[in-house]
Short mmCIF file of C-alpha atoms and ligand atoms in Angstrom, two decimals:
data_model
loop_
_atom_site.label_atom_id
_atom_site.label_comp_id
_atom_site.label_asym_id
_atom_site.label_seq_id
_atom_site.Cartn_x
_atom_site.Cartn_y
_atom_site.Cartn_z
CA MET A 151 1.05 26.90 17.71
CA LYS A 152 4.42 26.49 16.07
CA VAL A 153 6.79 24.07 17.75
CA GLU A 154 10.52 24.19 17.24
CA GLU A 155 11.92 20.80 18.09
CA PRO A 156 15.70 20.32 17.87
CA LEU A 157 17.13 16.91 17.08
CA ILE A 158 17.58 14.60 20.04
CA PHE A 159 21.35 14.75 19.43
CA GLU A 160 21.29 18.53 19.76
CA LYS A 161 19.42 18.32 23.05
CA SER A 162 21.99 15.96 24.56
CA LYS A 163 23.97 17.09 27.66
CA PRO A 164 26.93 14.97 28.82
CA GLY A 165 26.17 13.04 32.00
CA LYS A 166 22.36 13.01 31.77
CA ILE A 167 20.86 9.57 32.13
CA GLY A 168 17.47 7.93 31.90
CA ILE A 169 17.85 5.22 34.53
CA LEU A 170 20.01 4.61 37.60
CA ILE A 171 21.93 1.35 37.69
CA GLU A 172 23.06 0.49 41.23
CA GLU A 173 26.68 -0.62 41.57
CA GLU A 174 25.82 -4.13 42.82
CA GLU A 175 23.37 -4.67 39.99
CA ASP A 176 26.24 -4.00 37.68
CA SER A 177 27.43 -7.55 38.32
CA PHE A 178 25.69 -8.89 35.21
CA LEU A 179 28.25 -6.91 33.23
CA GLN A 180 30.91 -9.22 34.62
CA GLU A 181 29.36 -12.13 32.75
CA ILE A 182 29.77 -10.44 29.38
CA ASP A 183 32.93 -10.91 27.35
CA PRO A 184 34.77 -7.57 27.91
CA THR A 185 35.76 -7.37 24.24
CA LEU A 186 32.03 -7.01 23.44
CA LEU A 187 31.50 -4.12 25.88
CA ARG A 188 31.77 -0.52 24.75
CA GLU A 189 32.97 2.22 27.07
CA GLU A 190 31.32 4.84 24.95
CA ILE A 191 29.04 5.12 21.92
CA LYS A 192 30.16 8.05 19.82
CA GLY A 193 27.49 10.74 19.53
CA PHE A 194 25.01 8.85 21.73
CA PRO A 195 22.39 11.32 23.00
CA GLU A 196 22.31 11.75 26.77
CA LEU A 197 18.93 12.81 28.20
CA SER A 198 16.55 12.04 31.03
CA GLU A 199 13.55 9.81 30.51
CA PRO A 200 10.91 12.61 30.46
CA GLU A 201 13.00 14.55 27.97
CA VAL A 202 13.08 11.56 25.64
CA ILE A 203 9.36 10.86 25.97
CA ARG A 204 8.44 14.51 25.44
CA HIS A 205 10.75 14.82 22.45
CA PHE A 206 9.12 11.92 20.64
CA HIS A 207 5.63 12.92 21.68
CA ARG A 208 6.16 16.42 20.29
CA LEU A 209 7.41 14.95 17.02
CA ALA A 210 4.42 12.61 16.88
CA ARG A 211 2.07 15.59 17.29
CA MET A 212 3.53 17.19 14.19
CA ASN A 213 2.49 14.18 12.12
CA TRP A 214 -0.78 13.56 10.39
CA ALA A 215 -2.49 10.28 11.24
CA VAL A 216 -5.61 8.40 10.25
CA THR A 217 -6.59 8.56 13.93
CA LEU A 218 -6.82 12.36 13.52
CA GLY A 219 -8.94 12.58 10.39
CA ILE A 220 -9.44 11.71 6.74
CA TYR A 221 -6.34 10.60 4.81
CA PRO A 222 -7.65 10.59 1.24
CA LEU A 223 -4.49 9.46 -0.61
CA GLY A 224 -5.70 7.94 -3.89
CA SER A 225 -4.46 4.42 -4.67
CA CYS A 226 -2.96 4.11 -1.17
CA THR A 227 -6.21 3.22 0.66
CA MET A 228 -5.31 4.85 3.96
CA LYS A 229 -8.27 3.67 5.95
CA TYR A 230 -8.92 3.39 9.66
CA ASN A 231 -7.71 0.05 11.04
CA PRO A 232 -9.78 -1.35 13.90
CA VAL A 233 -7.88 -1.61 17.21
CA LEU A 234 -9.21 -5.15 17.56
CA ASN A 235 -6.76 -6.31 14.88
CA GLU A 236 -3.87 -4.66 16.72
CA GLU A 237 -4.86 -6.36 19.94
CA VAL A 238 -4.97 -9.76 18.27
CA ALA A 239 -1.63 -9.26 16.47
CA GLY A 240 -0.10 -8.08 19.76
CA LEU A 241 -1.01 -11.20 21.74
CA ARG A 242 2.03 -12.55 23.54
CA GLY A 243 1.82 -15.92 21.82
CA PHE A 244 2.33 -14.23 18.44
CA LEU A 245 4.97 -11.78 19.62
CA GLU A 246 7.18 -14.47 21.09
CA LEU A 247 7.07 -16.90 18.20
CA HIS A 248 10.35 -17.90 16.63
CA PRO A 249 10.40 -19.12 13.03
CA GLU A 250 12.82 -21.92 13.85
CA GLN A 251 10.57 -23.44 16.47
CA ASP A 252 9.54 -27.04 16.04
CA MET A 253 6.56 -27.45 13.66
CA GLU A 254 4.67 -29.31 16.40
CA ASP A 255 4.84 -26.23 18.63
CA ILE A 256 3.66 -23.69 16.05
CA GLN A 257 0.59 -25.45 14.70
CA GLY A 258 -1.52 -22.42 15.67
CA ILE A 259 0.28 -19.89 13.52
CA LEU A 260 0.59 -22.35 10.63
CA GLU A 261 -3.16 -22.80 10.78
CA ILE A 262 -3.58 -19.00 10.66
CA TYR A 263 -1.49 -18.79 7.48
CA TRP A 264 -3.45 -21.65 6.01
CA ARG A 265 -6.85 -20.22 6.95
CA LEU A 266 -6.00 -16.81 5.52
CA GLU A 267 -4.90 -18.48 2.28
CA GLN A 268 -8.23 -20.34 2.13
CA LEU A 269 -10.25 -17.17 2.73
CA LEU A 270 -8.33 -15.20 0.09
CA LEU A 271 -8.90 -18.05 -2.37
CA GLN A 272 -12.60 -17.96 -1.56
CA LEU A 273 -12.73 -14.18 -2.08
CA THR A 274 -10.86 -14.27 -5.40
CA GLY A 275 -11.96 -17.62 -6.82
CA MET A 276 -8.35 -18.56 -7.51
CA ASP A 277 -6.80 -22.00 -6.88
CA ALA A 278 -3.57 -21.53 -4.93
CA ALA A 279 -1.86 -18.81 -2.91
CA THR A 280 1.33 -17.60 -1.29
CA LEU A 281 1.39 -15.13 1.58
CA LEU A 282 5.14 -14.61 1.36
CA PRO A 283 5.56 -11.29 -0.54
CA ALA A 284 6.22 -8.37 1.79
CA ALA A 285 4.39 -5.71 -0.26
CA GLY A 286 2.27 -5.19 -3.34
CA ALA A 287 5.28 -4.55 -5.55
CA HIS A 288 6.96 -7.66 -4.16
CA GLY A 289 3.81 -9.63 -5.03
CA GLU A 290 3.96 -8.31 -8.60
CA LEU A 291 7.60 -9.35 -8.93
CA THR A 292 6.87 -12.80 -7.48
CA ALA A 293 3.97 -13.33 -9.88
CA ILE A 294 5.94 -12.19 -12.93
CA MET A 295 8.84 -14.47 -12.00
CA MET A 296 6.37 -17.36 -11.89
CA VAL A 297 5.13 -16.52 -15.38
CA LYS A 298 8.71 -16.31 -16.62
CA LYS A 299 9.48 -19.75 -15.23
CA PHE A 300 6.24 -21.15 -16.67
CA PHE A 301 7.27 -20.16 -20.20
CA ALA A 302 10.89 -21.20 -19.67
CA GLU A 303 9.64 -24.68 -18.70
CA LYS A 304 7.54 -24.82 -21.87
CA GLY A 305 10.53 -23.72 -23.92
CA GLU A 306 8.73 -20.59 -25.12
CA ASN A 307 10.60 -17.36 -25.47
CA ARG A 308 8.23 -14.55 -24.58
CA GLU A 309 9.91 -11.21 -23.97
CA PHE A 310 7.11 -8.72 -23.38
CA VAL A 311 4.76 -7.60 -20.65
CA LEU A 312 1.90 -5.26 -21.61
CA ILE A 313 1.08 -2.42 -19.25
CA GLN A 314 -1.66 0.24 -19.19
CA ASP A 315 -0.51 3.85 -19.41
CA SER A 316 -2.42 4.54 -16.18
CA ALA A 317 -0.62 1.76 -14.26
CA HIS A 318 1.08 2.20 -10.92
CA GLY A 319 4.83 2.72 -11.40
CA THR A 320 5.56 -0.56 -9.65
CA ASN A 321 4.07 -2.52 -12.60
CA PRO A 322 6.73 -1.66 -15.23
CA ALA A 323 9.43 -1.73 -12.53
CA SER A 324 8.49 -5.28 -11.48
CA ALA A 325 8.31 -6.48 -15.10
CA SER A 326 11.69 -5.00 -15.83
CA ILE A 327 13.36 -6.47 -12.73
CA ALA A 328 11.96 -9.89 -13.72
CA GLY A 329 13.75 -9.49 -17.08
CA PHE A 330 10.90 -8.53 -19.41
CA LYS A 331 10.56 -5.64 -21.82
CA THR A 332 7.39 -3.62 -21.48
CA ARG A 333 4.93 -2.32 -24.05
CA GLU A 334 2.57 0.42 -22.99
CA ILE A 335 -1.10 0.40 -23.97
CA LYS A 336 -2.98 3.68 -24.10
CA SER A 337 -6.27 4.45 -22.41
CA THR A 338 -9.23 5.72 -24.37
CA ARG A 339 -11.04 9.01 -23.69
CA SER A 340 -13.30 7.11 -21.31
CA GLY A 341 -10.28 6.16 -19.18
CA MET A 342 -10.36 2.47 -20.04
CA LEU A 343 -7.89 0.28 -21.85
CA ASP A 344 -7.92 0.71 -25.61
CA VAL A 345 -8.96 -2.77 -26.75
CA ALA A 346 -8.14 -2.09 -30.41
CA ALA A 347 -4.61 -1.07 -29.40
CA LEU A 348 -4.30 -4.26 -27.36
CA GLU A 349 -5.33 -6.38 -30.35
CA LYS A 350 -2.55 -4.78 -32.41
CA VAL A 351 0.28 -5.49 -29.97
CA MET A 352 -0.87 -8.82 -28.53
CA ASP A 353 1.12 -11.65 -30.06
CA GLU A 354 3.05 -14.83 -29.14
CA LYS A 355 5.93 -12.73 -27.80
CA VAL A 356 3.78 -11.39 -24.97
CA ALA A 357 3.86 -13.31 -21.68
CA LEU A 358 1.57 -11.18 -19.61
CA MET A 359 -0.95 -8.34 -19.67
CA MET A 360 -1.03 -6.37 -16.40
CA MET A 361 -4.40 -4.84 -15.55
CA THR A 362 -5.25 -2.72 -12.53
CA VAL A 363 -8.80 -3.37 -11.39
CA PRO A 364 -10.35 -0.90 -10.93
CA ASN A 365 -7.72 1.11 -12.79
CA THR A 366 -5.90 4.02 -11.18
CA LEU A 367 -8.51 6.46 -12.48
CA GLY A 368 -10.94 4.60 -10.23
CA ILE A 369 -12.73 3.23 -13.30
CA PHE A 370 -13.84 -0.36 -13.72
CA GLU A 371 -12.62 -1.94 -16.96
CA THR A 372 -15.98 -2.99 -18.40
CA GLN A 373 -14.30 -4.92 -21.23
CA ILE A 374 -12.11 -7.02 -18.96
CA VAL A 375 -13.60 -10.32 -20.14
CA GLU A 376 -12.98 -9.43 -23.78
CA ILE A 377 -9.46 -8.25 -22.93
CA ALA A 378 -8.75 -11.59 -21.23
CA GLU A 379 -10.00 -13.48 -24.28
CA ILE A 380 -7.66 -11.55 -26.57
CA VAL A 381 -4.65 -12.21 -24.31
CA HIS A 382 -5.54 -15.89 -23.83
CA SER A 383 -6.02 -16.43 -27.57
CA LYS A 384 -2.27 -15.79 -28.01
CA GLY A 385 -1.31 -17.94 -25.00
CA GLY A 386 -0.59 -15.06 -22.62
CA PHE A 387 -1.65 -14.58 -19.00
CA VAL A 388 -3.80 -11.82 -17.50
CA TYR A 389 -2.54 -10.31 -14.29
CA CYS A 390 -4.68 -8.27 -11.92
CA ASP A 391 -3.03 -5.65 -9.77
CA GLY A 392 -5.54 -6.04 -6.96
CA ALA A 393 -3.98 -3.50 -4.60
CA ASN A 394 -7.38 -1.80 -4.46
CA PHE A 395 -9.42 -4.93 -3.90
CA ASN A 396 -11.54 -3.11 -1.29
CA SER A 397 -13.57 -1.59 -4.13
CA PHE A 398 -15.03 -4.94 -5.21
CA VAL A 399 -14.20 -7.44 -2.49
CA ALA A 400 -16.98 -9.99 -1.90
CA LYS A 401 -18.89 -8.50 -4.87
CA ILE A 402 -17.08 -9.97 -7.90
CA LEU A 403 -14.77 -12.97 -8.24
CA PRO A 404 -11.63 -11.96 -10.16
CA SER A 405 -11.30 -15.56 -11.42
CA ARG A 406 -14.55 -15.10 -13.36
CA MET A 407 -13.22 -12.03 -15.15
CA GLY A 408 -10.57 -14.15 -16.87
CA ILE A 409 -7.77 -13.27 -14.48
CA ASP A 410 -5.03 -15.91 -14.16
CA LEU A 411 -3.03 -14.44 -11.32
CA MET A 412 -3.16 -11.45 -9.04
CA HIS A 413 -1.90 -9.86 -5.88
CA VAL A 414 -3.87 -8.18 -3.13
CA ASN A 415 -2.46 -5.75 -0.59
CA LEU A 416 -3.25 -6.85 2.95
CA HIS A 417 -2.13 -3.38 4.11
CA LYS A 418 -4.74 -1.63 2.00
CA THR A 419 -7.82 -3.81 1.77
CA PHE A 420 -7.32 -5.99 4.83
CA SER A 421 -6.58 -3.42 7.46
CA THR A 422 -2.97 -3.00 8.39
CA PRO A 423 -1.82 0.56 9.04
CA HIS A 424 0.82 1.45 6.49
CA GLY A 425 3.06 4.24 5.39
CA GLY A 426 6.71 5.08 5.18
CA GLY A 427 7.37 1.89 3.23
CA GLY A 428 5.91 -0.68 5.57
CA PRO A 429 4.80 -2.96 7.04
CA GLY A 430 2.76 -4.79 4.46
CA ALA A 431 2.07 -8.01 2.62
CA GLY A 432 1.16 -8.70 -1.00
CA PRO A 433 -0.18 -12.26 -1.24
CA VAL A 434 -0.25 -13.73 -4.75
CA LEU A 435 -3.18 -15.86 -5.92
CA VAL A 436 -3.00 -18.03 -9.01
CA LYS A 437 -4.94 -20.46 -11.16
CA LYS A 438 -4.07 -24.17 -11.09
CA GLU A 439 -1.76 -23.94 -14.11
CA LEU A 440 0.66 -21.69 -12.26
CA GLU A 441 0.53 -23.37 -8.86
CA PRO A 442 3.73 -25.46 -9.29
CA PHE A 443 5.73 -22.24 -9.62
CA LEU A 444 4.66 -20.64 -6.32
CA PRO A 445 7.58 -19.64 -4.08
CA ILE A 446 8.66 -21.83 -1.16
CA PRO A 447 8.11 -22.56 1.66
CA ARG A 448 4.41 -23.45 1.34
CA ILE A 449 2.00 -24.33 4.12
CA VAL A 450 0.38 -27.72 3.61
CA LYS A 451 -2.27 -29.58 5.57
CA GLU A 452 -1.79 -33.33 5.96
CA ASP A 453 -3.85 -35.61 8.20
CA GLY A 454 -5.23 -32.65 10.12
CA LYS A 455 -1.73 -31.28 10.81
CA PHE A 456 -0.05 -28.26 9.29
CA LYS A 457 3.49 -28.27 8.01
CA VAL A 458 5.90 -26.24 5.99
CA SER A 459 7.07 -27.84 2.77
CA CYS A 460 9.81 -26.95 0.31
CA ASP A 461 9.20 -29.99 -1.83
CA PHE A 462 8.07 -28.23 -5.01
CA PRO A 463 10.64 -28.84 -7.74
CA LEU A 464 9.27 -26.22 -10.17
CA SER A 465 9.03 -23.45 -7.56
CA ILE A 466 10.71 -20.13 -8.30
CA GLY A 467 12.40 -20.63 -4.91
CA ARG A 468 12.61 -18.36 -1.92
CA ILE A 469 11.61 -14.73 -2.12
CA LYS A 470 11.56 -13.92 1.58
CA SER A 471 13.05 -15.23 4.80
CA PHE A 472 10.86 -17.69 6.71
CA PHE A 473 7.05 -17.45 6.34
CA GLY A 474 6.10 -13.86 5.55
CA GLN A 475 4.90 -10.82 7.48
CA THR A 476 3.24 -12.62 10.36
CA ALA A 477 1.70 -9.67 12.23
CA VAL A 478 0.16 -8.35 8.99
CA ILE A 479 -1.24 -11.80 8.23
CA VAL A 480 -2.74 -12.13 11.71
CA ARG A 481 -4.38 -8.69 11.41
CA ALA A 482 -5.84 -9.58 8.01
CA LEU A 483 -7.39 -12.79 9.32
CA ALA A 484 -8.81 -10.99 12.38
CA TYR A 485 -10.24 -8.33 10.08
CA ILE A 486 -11.88 -10.75 7.63
CA LEU A 487 -13.36 -12.89 10.39
CA SER A 488 -14.68 -9.91 12.33
CA MET A 489 -16.24 -8.36 9.20
CA GLY A 490 -17.72 -11.55 7.77
CA GLY A 491 -18.90 -11.85 4.16
CA GLU A 492 -21.69 -9.30 4.57
CA GLY A 493 -19.32 -6.84 6.25
CA LEU A 494 -16.84 -7.13 3.38
CA LYS A 495 -19.61 -6.47 0.86
CA ARG A 496 -20.42 -3.29 2.79
CA VAL A 497 -16.73 -2.31 2.55
CA ALA A 498 -16.97 -2.33 -1.25
CA GLU A 499 -20.33 -0.59 -1.31
CA VAL A 500 -19.44 2.18 1.12
CA CYS A 501 -16.03 3.00 -0.35
CA VAL A 502 -17.67 3.42 -3.77
CA LEU A 503 -20.52 5.48 -2.28
CA ASN A 504 -18.07 7.76 -0.43
CA ALA A 505 -15.95 8.41 -3.54
CA ASN A 506 -19.05 9.20 -5.58
CA TYR A 507 -20.36 11.57 -2.92
CA ILE A 508 -17.08 13.51 -3.08
CA ARG A 509 -17.18 13.47 -6.87
CA ARG A 510 -20.68 14.91 -6.97
CA MET A 511 -19.94 17.57 -4.34
CA LEU A 512 -16.73 18.78 -5.99
CA GLU A 513 -17.30 18.40 -9.72
CA GLU A 514 -18.46 22.00 -10.14
CA PHE A 515 -15.25 23.25 -8.54
CA PHE A 516 -12.59 20.98 -10.01
CA TYR A 517 -12.13 19.61 -13.51
CA LEU A 518 -12.99 15.95 -14.00
CA PRO A 519 -10.90 14.70 -16.94
CA TYR A 520 -12.56 11.27 -17.25
CA LYS A 521 -16.31 11.15 -16.90
CA SER A 522 -16.86 7.37 -16.69
CA ASP A 523 -18.40 6.06 -13.48
CA SER A 524 -16.15 6.14 -10.44
CA LEU A 525 -15.62 3.24 -8.10
CA HIS A 526 -13.54 3.75 -4.95
CA GLU A 527 -11.63 6.86 -6.01
CA VAL A 528 -12.12 9.94 -8.14
CA VAL A 529 -9.45 11.78 -10.11
CA PHE A 530 -9.81 15.53 -10.63
CA SER A 531 -7.21 17.85 -12.10
CA ASP A 532 -6.02 21.38 -11.39
CA LYS A 533 -7.00 22.54 -14.93
CA PHE A 534 -9.38 25.31 -13.74
CA GLN A 535 -6.99 26.50 -11.02
CA ARG A 536 -3.91 26.56 -13.29
CA GLU A 537 -5.43 29.56 -15.04
CA LYS A 538 -4.72 31.41 -11.79
CA GLY A 539 -1.21 29.96 -11.56
CA VAL A 540 -2.14 27.46 -8.85
CA THR A 541 -1.21 23.76 -9.12
CA ALA A 542 -2.42 20.54 -7.53
CA MET A 543 0.63 20.70 -5.24
CA ASP A 544 -0.44 24.13 -3.92
CA ILE A 545 -3.93 22.80 -3.23
CA ALA A 546 -2.46 19.80 -1.42
CA LYS A 547 -0.33 22.09 0.76
CA ARG A 548 -3.22 24.45 1.51
CA LEU A 549 -5.35 21.52 2.71
CA LEU A 550 -2.87 21.05 5.57
CA ASP A 551 -3.89 24.48 6.89
CA TYR A 552 -7.47 23.19 7.07
CA GLY A 553 -6.39 20.17 9.11
CA VAL A 554 -6.89 17.74 6.26
CA HIS A 555 -4.36 15.39 4.69
CA SER A 556 -3.88 15.96 0.99
CA PRO A 557 -4.99 13.55 -1.73
CA THR A 558 -2.41 11.94 -4.04
CA VAL A 559 -1.16 14.52 -6.53
CA PHE A 560 0.34 14.26 -10.05
CA PHE A 561 -0.65 10.56 -10.35
CA PRO A 562 -1.87 8.84 -12.50
CA LEU A 563 0.60 10.30 -14.98
CA ILE A 564 -1.94 10.46 -17.81
CA VAL A 565 -3.76 13.26 -15.98
CA LYS A 566 -1.94 16.59 -15.98
CA GLY A 567 -2.07 18.07 -12.45
CA ALA A 568 -3.99 15.11 -11.02
CA LEU A 569 -5.75 15.24 -7.66
CA MET A 570 -6.55 11.62 -6.87
CA ILE A 571 -9.01 11.30 -4.01
CA GLU A 572 -9.80 8.06 -2.22
CA PRO A 573 -11.89 8.63 0.90
CA THR A 574 -12.19 4.89 1.77
CA GLU A 575 -15.14 3.22 3.45
CA THR A 576 -14.12 4.17 6.98
CA GLU A 577 -15.01 7.88 6.75
CA SER A 578 -18.32 9.20 8.03
CA LYS A 579 -20.46 11.66 6.09
CA GLU A 580 -19.44 14.39 8.57
CA GLU A 581 -15.75 13.81 7.86
CA LEU A 582 -16.35 13.73 4.09
CA ASP A 583 -18.20 17.03 4.43
CA ARG A 584 -15.27 18.54 6.33
CA PHE A 585 -12.97 17.56 3.43
CA ILE A 586 -15.42 18.82 0.79
CA GLU A 587 -15.82 22.12 2.66
CA ALA A 588 -12.02 22.60 2.76
CA MET A 589 -11.69 21.85 -0.97
CA ARG A 590 -14.50 24.27 -1.85
CA LYS A 591 -13.00 27.02 0.33
CA ILE A 592 -9.65 26.55 -1.38
CA ALA A 593 -11.29 26.76 -4.81
CA GLN A 594 -12.84 30.05 -3.69
CA GLU A 595 -9.54 31.36 -2.30
CA ILE A 596 -7.92 30.64 -5.65
CA GLU A 597 -10.52 32.88 -7.31
CA GLU A 598 -10.10 35.70 -4.79
CA ASN A 599 -6.55 35.51 -3.45
CA PRO A 600 -4.45 32.80 -5.11
CA GLU A 601 -1.30 33.97 -3.27
CA VAL A 602 -2.52 32.50 0.02
CA VAL A 603 -2.75 29.07 -1.64
CA LYS A 604 0.52 29.39 -3.58
CA THR A 605 2.45 30.12 -0.38
CA ALA A 606 0.73 27.46 1.76
CA PRO A 607 1.10 25.80 4.19
CA HIS A 608 1.04 28.57 6.79
CA SER A 609 0.29 26.58 9.93
CA THR A 610 2.63 23.58 9.86
CA PRO A 611 5.97 23.30 11.72
CA VAL A 612 7.77 22.62 8.43
CA LYS A 613 6.95 24.53 5.23
CA ARG A 614 7.59 23.09 1.78
CA CYS A 615 10.38 20.56 1.66
CA ASP A 616 12.75 20.15 -1.25
CA GLU A 617 11.43 16.72 -2.15
CA VAL A 618 13.84 16.15 -5.02
CA LEU A 619 16.88 16.96 -2.91
CA ALA A 620 15.60 14.74 -0.10
CA ALA A 621 15.32 11.80 -2.49
CA ARG A 622 18.57 12.42 -4.37
CA ARG A 623 20.78 13.13 -1.36
CA LEU A 624 19.25 10.79 1.15
CA LYS A 625 20.77 11.36 4.56
CA VAL A 626 19.30 9.20 7.26
CA ARG A 627 22.05 9.45 9.86
CA TRP A 628 22.93 12.37 12.12
CA GLU A 629 26.58 13.34 12.20
C1 PLP B 779 -0.11 0.47 -3.57
C2 PLP B 779 -0.17 -0.04 -4.94
C3 PLP B 779 0.84 -0.90 -5.43
C4 PLP B 779 2.11 -1.23 -4.67
O1 PLP B 779 1.93 -1.75 -3.39
P1 PLP B 779 3.10 -1.61 -2.31
O2 PLP B 779 2.65 -2.43 -1.16
O3 PLP B 779 3.22 -0.15 -2.00
O4 PLP B 779 4.36 -2.15 -2.93
C5 PLP B 779 0.70 -1.40 -6.71
N1 PLP B 779 -0.35 -1.07 -7.48
C6 PLP B 779 -1.33 -0.25 -7.04
C7 PLP B 779 -2.50 0.05 -7.94
C8 PLP B 779 -1.27 0.30 -5.76
O5 PLP B 779 -2.24 1.11 -5.33
#
């Protein structure tokens, strides 16, 4: 069924209201300074309560959601988030906290920050943490600023950050915002970092090598220890973009792979629903050497009490107001505690199993540009289908007609026409089969009648959007 839903402003009729305010109850208005009261809000939509509720419910039904089915966006880890975590984060005590409350009165939440830090340190093997960054990219920036300050303190002038050609776009962006120049390192035919190329460019001008583990092709860098040795031999640091930590959480300690600092995405691995730019958190974990540079404020435990301290003279300073994304932090702690160590191991095992099941079931139908073993995601390309004039974007759009969210397309950039599929550990075999079936049917349609795929989607309320125009001429306000 196709639903035409006008904007709420277009549905407005002057004089309609949602609630009745009795005259005598109006008296509270008398207590407000009249200069602060508005007679009218220009363009304010006027509707009844059921009209408002129905409007938003109809819009919500046009959306895809992880509560409807698989959401296999590679790199994004769109997994199902247990309701338990929502219930805990929604407890009144958390909702009504104020960051300027007396430390004595907020010991509970300070302990939650502290306990999550301790658990993340245990899971990564690192020495010190900050929960402040509001996203993965923000964690990258925070970490790179710490490295910059570290070398500034030592009086060393290091200008470069090394980045894999398969890296997430946030890596070079963060390095550049922190004031570094970037040097790109190519991947080999096996989809791993070219160690010989690294040896050539690694010198005393390089501050940091940024590695994504597993990389964005879903491949584990088997030479990571050797890579770390090369970087360390010239005095540089090794950074791990751990946004996709779910693929090896509780299985391997990043600290033992030679990693000096890293971020993890609470909103991917540790179960916060995300999308549309938030909410999230990108805690940064570091080795001892870098601890003095962590941002402030930090949570410290003294004589059994928790407090917030800004007394760290070498800190890079503040990167965020107050203490971080509290609800995301509470959800992450609830998730880790409810899963336990064995549960987290299963997370890593099942997300890898699911990705490999999809790989095996689709590799006859779609081209697999890198054949190395897959971890939590698998990257195909549209190479076979392009012969019929069909691209990864067309396939993504056609999937919507089958009631399936599309995978990530056209990323990583080193794969032409990439289809990057990450099923996550929360999908059942039945749901994976539904996705596989849709992909196989589309491959068949492309053989028999490519037009139907090229003109997809046919069943959604909105057809293809002009994504470039939407980004270039952003218009978020109705006039
Ligand atoms: C998601 C992701 C990021 C960025 O995280 P945000 O929270 O979106 O800023 C960085 N690197 C990789 C590999 C990612 O998957």
